[in-house]
Amino acid sequence: MKLVLAIIQEKDASTLQSSLNDKKITSTQLPTKGGFLKAKNTTFMIGIDEDRVQEVLDIIKESCQARDQYVTPPINLAGSISDTSYPVEVQVGGATVMVLPMDNFYRF
Ligand code: 2BA
């Protein structure tokens, strides 16, 4: 088995959840926060047989959109801390996905 960890935008969480449910794929959602934007995001934990990993990746790809967001860095272009730094545009998502080996899976 594998553990798929997918960090996605909160806005896409219900779409992804429904698509996984439709395929009878079990998942757990964790409320998380990105280190750069410090905005809330959602992390899905999905334990899945190895031969269904690609199916899960395809569902994630279809359910999650990339979006542009603005962030105001605390450091201005001259490199010093300032109140006058300009917002910069970053593209977030669709999804950051990690696939980990799972040695054992128990349900007691
Ligand atoms: P954040 O850390 O809030 O990052 C949001 C977006 O800001 C990133 O989108 C990226 O476009 C940009 N960004 C992040 N760090 C940057 C930096 N040092 N300099 C310039 N731009 C930067 P994504 O790459 O789509 O990442 C979305 C979220 O996925 C991240 O939110 C973070 O929560 C997670 N993530 C991404 N890469 C990760 C990694 N290697 N390990 C753990 N979590 C990761």
mmCIF file of C-alpha atoms and ligand atoms in Angstrom:
data_model
loop_
_atom_site.group_PDB
_atom_site.id
_atom_site.type_symbol
_atom_site.label_atom_id
_atom_site.label_comp_id
_atom_site.label_asym_id
_atom_site.label_seq_id
_atom_site.Cartn_x
_atom_site.Cartn_y
_atom_site.Cartn_z
ATOM 1 C CA MET A 1 0.000 0.000 0.000
ATOM 2 C CA LYS A 2 0.921 3.641 -0.410
ATOM 3 C CA LEU A 3 0.071 6.802 1.484
ATOM 4 C CA VAL A 4 -0.836 9.723 -0.751
ATOM 5 C CA LEU A 5 -0.512 13.126 0.921
ATOM 6 C CA ALA A 6 -2.098 15.869 -1.157
ATOM 7 C CA ILE A 7 -1.853 19.509 -0.083
ATOM 8 C CA ILE A 8 -4.572 21.420 -1.871
ATOM 9 C CA GLN A 9 -6.430 24.712 -1.619
ATOM 10 C CA GLU A 10 -9.402 24.764 0.775
ATOM 11 C CA LYS A 11 -11.654 25.824 -2.138
ATOM 12 C CA ASP A 12 -11.061 22.503 -3.907
ATOM 13 C CA ALA A 13 -11.503 20.237 -0.879
ATOM 14 C CA SER A 14 -15.218 19.465 -1.287
ATOM 15 C CA THR A 15 -14.830 18.707 -5.019
ATOM 16 C CA LEU A 16 -11.959 16.332 -4.321
ATOM 17 C CA GLN A 17 -13.798 14.710 -1.416
ATOM 18 C CA SER A 18 -16.886 14.025 -3.577
ATOM 19 C CA SER A 19 -14.807 12.613 -6.446
ATOM 20 C CA LEU A 20 -12.967 10.258 -4.077
ATOM 21 C CA ASN A 21 -16.242 9.191 -2.457
ATOM 22 C CA ASP A 22 -17.740 8.449 -5.884
ATOM 23 C CA LYS A 23 -14.882 5.969 -6.491
ATOM 24 C CA LYS A 24 -15.220 4.557 -2.963
ATOM 25 C CA ILE A 25 -11.741 5.781 -2.042
ATOM 26 C CA THR A 26 -11.358 6.464 1.666
ATOM 27 C CA SER A 27 -9.579 9.635 2.771
ATOM 28 C CA THR A 28 -8.965 11.884 5.753
ATOM 29 C CA GLN A 29 -8.744 15.670 5.579
ATOM 30 C CA LEU A 30 -6.444 17.677 7.810
ATOM 31 C CA PRO A 31 -6.692 21.465 8.134
ATOM 32 C CA THR A 32 -3.194 22.796 7.382
ATOM 33 C CA LYS A 33 -1.426 26.081 6.661
ATOM 34 C CA GLY A 34 1.197 26.881 4.027
ATOM 35 C CA GLY A 35 4.551 28.129 5.285
ATOM 36 C CA PHE A 36 4.919 30.816 2.616
ATOM 37 C CA LEU A 37 1.479 32.415 2.261
ATOM 38 C CA LYS A 38 0.464 31.356 5.785
ATOM 39 C CA ALA A 39 -2.988 30.761 4.339
ATOM 40 C CA LYS A 40 -5.176 27.812 5.262
ATOM 41 C CA ASN A 41 -4.964 24.833 2.968
ATOM 42 C CA THR A 42 -6.171 21.249 3.255
ATOM 43 C CA THR A 43 -4.115 18.074 3.343
ATOM 44 C CA PHE A 44 -5.723 14.812 2.254
ATOM 45 C CA MET A 45 -4.329 11.515 3.599
ATOM 46 C CA ILE A 46 -5.282 8.662 1.325
ATOM 47 C CA GLY A 47 -4.198 5.073 2.005
ATOM 48 C CA ILE A 48 -4.486 3.164 -1.249
ATOM 49 C CA ASP A 49 -3.348 -0.025 -2.980
ATOM 50 C CA GLU A 50 -0.348 0.543 -5.223
ATOM 51 C CA ASP A 51 -2.289 -0.317 -8.383
ATOM 52 C CA ARG A 52 -4.778 2.518 -7.693
ATOM 53 C CA VAL A 53 -2.250 5.293 -7.025
ATOM 54 C CA GLN A 54 -2.441 6.598 -10.605
ATOM 55 C CA GLU A 55 -6.243 6.718 -10.389
ATOM 56 C CA VAL A 56 -5.966 8.808 -7.212
ATOM 57 C CA LEU A 57 -3.431 11.143 -8.855
ATOM 58 C CA ASP A 58 -5.757 11.605 -11.841
ATOM 59 C CA ILE A 59 -8.685 12.452 -9.552
ATOM 60 C CA ILE A 60 -6.570 14.997 -7.662
ATOM 61 C CA LYS A 61 -5.405 16.545 -10.946
ATOM 62 C CA GLU A 62 -8.968 16.893 -12.202
ATOM 63 C CA SER A 63 -10.340 18.306 -8.930
ATOM 64 C CA CYS A 64 -7.752 20.944 -8.059
ATOM 65 C CA GLN A 65 -7.102 24.200 -9.901
ATOM 66 C CA ALA A 66 -4.068 26.452 -9.846
ATOM 67 C CA ARG A 67 -4.890 30.017 -8.822
ATOM 68 C CA ASP A 68 -2.942 33.250 -8.696
ATOM 69 C CA GLN A 69 -2.676 34.890 -5.297
ATOM 70 C CA TYR A 70 -1.009 38.042 -4.090
ATOM 71 C CA VAL A 71 1.302 38.184 -1.115
ATOM 72 C CA THR A 72 3.033 41.209 0.389
ATOM 73 C CA PRO A 73 6.546 40.238 1.418
ATOM 74 C CA PRO A 74 7.880 41.844 4.626
ATOM 75 C CA ILE A 75 11.095 42.731 2.764
ATOM 76 C CA ASN A 76 11.139 45.323 -0.039
ATOM 77 C CA LEU A 77 13.007 45.034 -3.327
ATOM 78 C CA ALA A 78 16.093 46.743 -1.867
ATOM 79 C CA GLY A 79 16.303 43.901 0.650
ATOM 80 C CA SER A 80 15.376 45.830 3.791
ATOM 81 C CA ILE A 81 12.336 45.375 6.031
ATOM 82 C CA SER A 82 9.722 47.943 5.044
ATOM 83 C CA ASP A 83 6.063 48.903 5.225
ATOM 84 C CA THR A 84 6.199 49.889 1.561
ATOM 85 C CA SER A 85 6.937 46.536 -0.100
ATOM 86 C CA TYR A 86 4.714 45.707 -3.063
ATOM 87 C CA PRO A 87 2.434 42.686 -3.353
ATOM 88 C CA VAL A 88 3.820 39.979 -5.610
ATOM 89 C CA GLU A 89 1.801 37.416 -7.526
ATOM 90 C CA VAL A 90 2.382 33.701 -6.867
ATOM 91 C CA GLN A 91 0.659 30.773 -8.467
ATOM 92 C CA VAL A 92 -0.696 28.299 -5.907
ATOM 93 C CA GLY A 93 -1.544 24.699 -6.629
ATOM 94 C CA GLY A 94 -3.477 22.882 -8.073
ATOM 95 C CA ALA A 95 -1.987 20.290 -5.690
ATOM 96 C CA THR A 96 1.295 19.347 -4.052
ATOM 97 C CA VAL A 97 1.325 15.580 -3.813
ATOM 98 C CA MET A 98 3.646 13.166 -2.003
ATOM 99 C CA VAL A 99 3.419 9.397 -2.377
ATOM 100 C CA LEU A 100 4.969 7.467 0.507
ATOM 101 C CA PRO A 101 5.494 3.745 1.051
ATOM 102 C CA MET A 102 3.253 2.296 3.756
ATOM 103 C CA ASP A 103 4.753 -0.676 5.600
ATOM 104 C CA ASN A 104 1.613 -1.712 7.432
ATOM 105 C CA PHE A 105 -2.041 -0.770 7.519
ATOM 106 C CA TYR A 106 -4.187 -1.747 10.503
ATOM 107 C CA ARG A 107 -7.792 -1.075 11.446
ATOM 108 C CA PHE A 108 -8.596 -2.205 14.975
HETATM 109 P P1 2BA B 1 2.671 27.925 0.769
HETATM 110 O O1 2BA B 1 3.928 27.557 1.485
HETATM 111 O O2 2BA B 1 1.826 28.967 1.434
HETATM 112 O O3 2BA B 1 3.057 28.383 -0.693
HETATM 113 C C1 2BA B 1 2.081 28.959 -1.547
HETATM 114 C C2 2BA B 1 2.685 29.260 -2.903
HETATM 115 O O4 2BA B 1 3.694 30.258 -2.728
HETATM 116 C C3 2BA B 1 3.418 28.048 -3.516
HETATM 117 O O5 2BA B 1 2.470 27.292 -4.269
HETATM 118 C C4 2BA B 1 4.450 28.703 -4.404
HETATM 119 O O6 2BA B 1 3.895 29.137 -5.644
HETATM 120 C C5 2BA B 1 4.788 29.966 -3.625
HETATM 121 N N1 2BA B 1 5.987 29.787 -2.793
HETATM 122 C C6 2BA B 1 6.151 28.946 -1.746
HETATM 123 N N2 2BA B 1 7.355 29.098 -1.187
HETATM 124 C C7 2BA B 1 7.985 30.067 -1.900
HETATM 125 C C8 2BA B 1 9.250 30.687 -1.812
HETATM 126 N N3 2BA B 1 10.154 30.343 -0.863
HETATM 127 N N4 2BA B 1 9.562 31.643 -2.735
HETATM 128 C C9 2BA B 1 8.678 32.005 -3.679
HETATM 129 N N5 2BA B 1 7.441 31.459 -3.807
HETATM 130 C C10 2BA B 1 7.101 30.502 -2.931
HETATM 131 P P2 2BA B 1 2.626 25.708 -4.363
HETATM 132 O O7 2BA B 1 4.014 25.370 -4.795
HETATM 133 O O8 2BA B 1 1.504 25.254 -5.224
HETATM 134 O O9 2BA B 1 2.439 25.148 -2.879
HETATM 135 C C11 2BA B 1 1.173 25.164 -2.223
HETATM 136 C C12 2BA B 1 1.323 24.697 -0.800
HETATM 137 O O10 2BA B 1 1.799 23.339 -0.808
HETATM 138 C C13 2BA B 1 2.348 25.450 0.040
HETATM 139 O O11 2BA B 1 1.765 26.619 0.564
HETATM 140 C C14 2BA B 1 2.712 24.417 1.101
HETATM 141 O O12 2BA B 1 1.707 24.365 2.099
HETATM 142 C C15 2BA B 1 2.666 23.116 0.323
HETATM 143 N N6 2BA B 1 3.982 22.698 -0.163
HETATM 144 C C16 2BA B 1 4.543 23.010 -1.358
HETATM 145 N N7 2BA B 1 5.756 22.430 -1.490
HETATM 146 C C17 2BA B 1 5.960 21.741 -0.359
HETATM 147 C C18 2BA B 1 7.042 20.922 0.128
HETATM 148 N N8 2BA B 1 8.148 20.702 -0.584
HETATM 149 N N9 2BA B 1 6.911 20.365 1.348
HETATM 150 C C19 2BA B 1 5.800 20.573 2.108
HETATM 151 N N10 2BA B 1 4.754 21.325 1.714
HETATM 152 C C20 2BA B 1 4.835 21.900 0.497
#
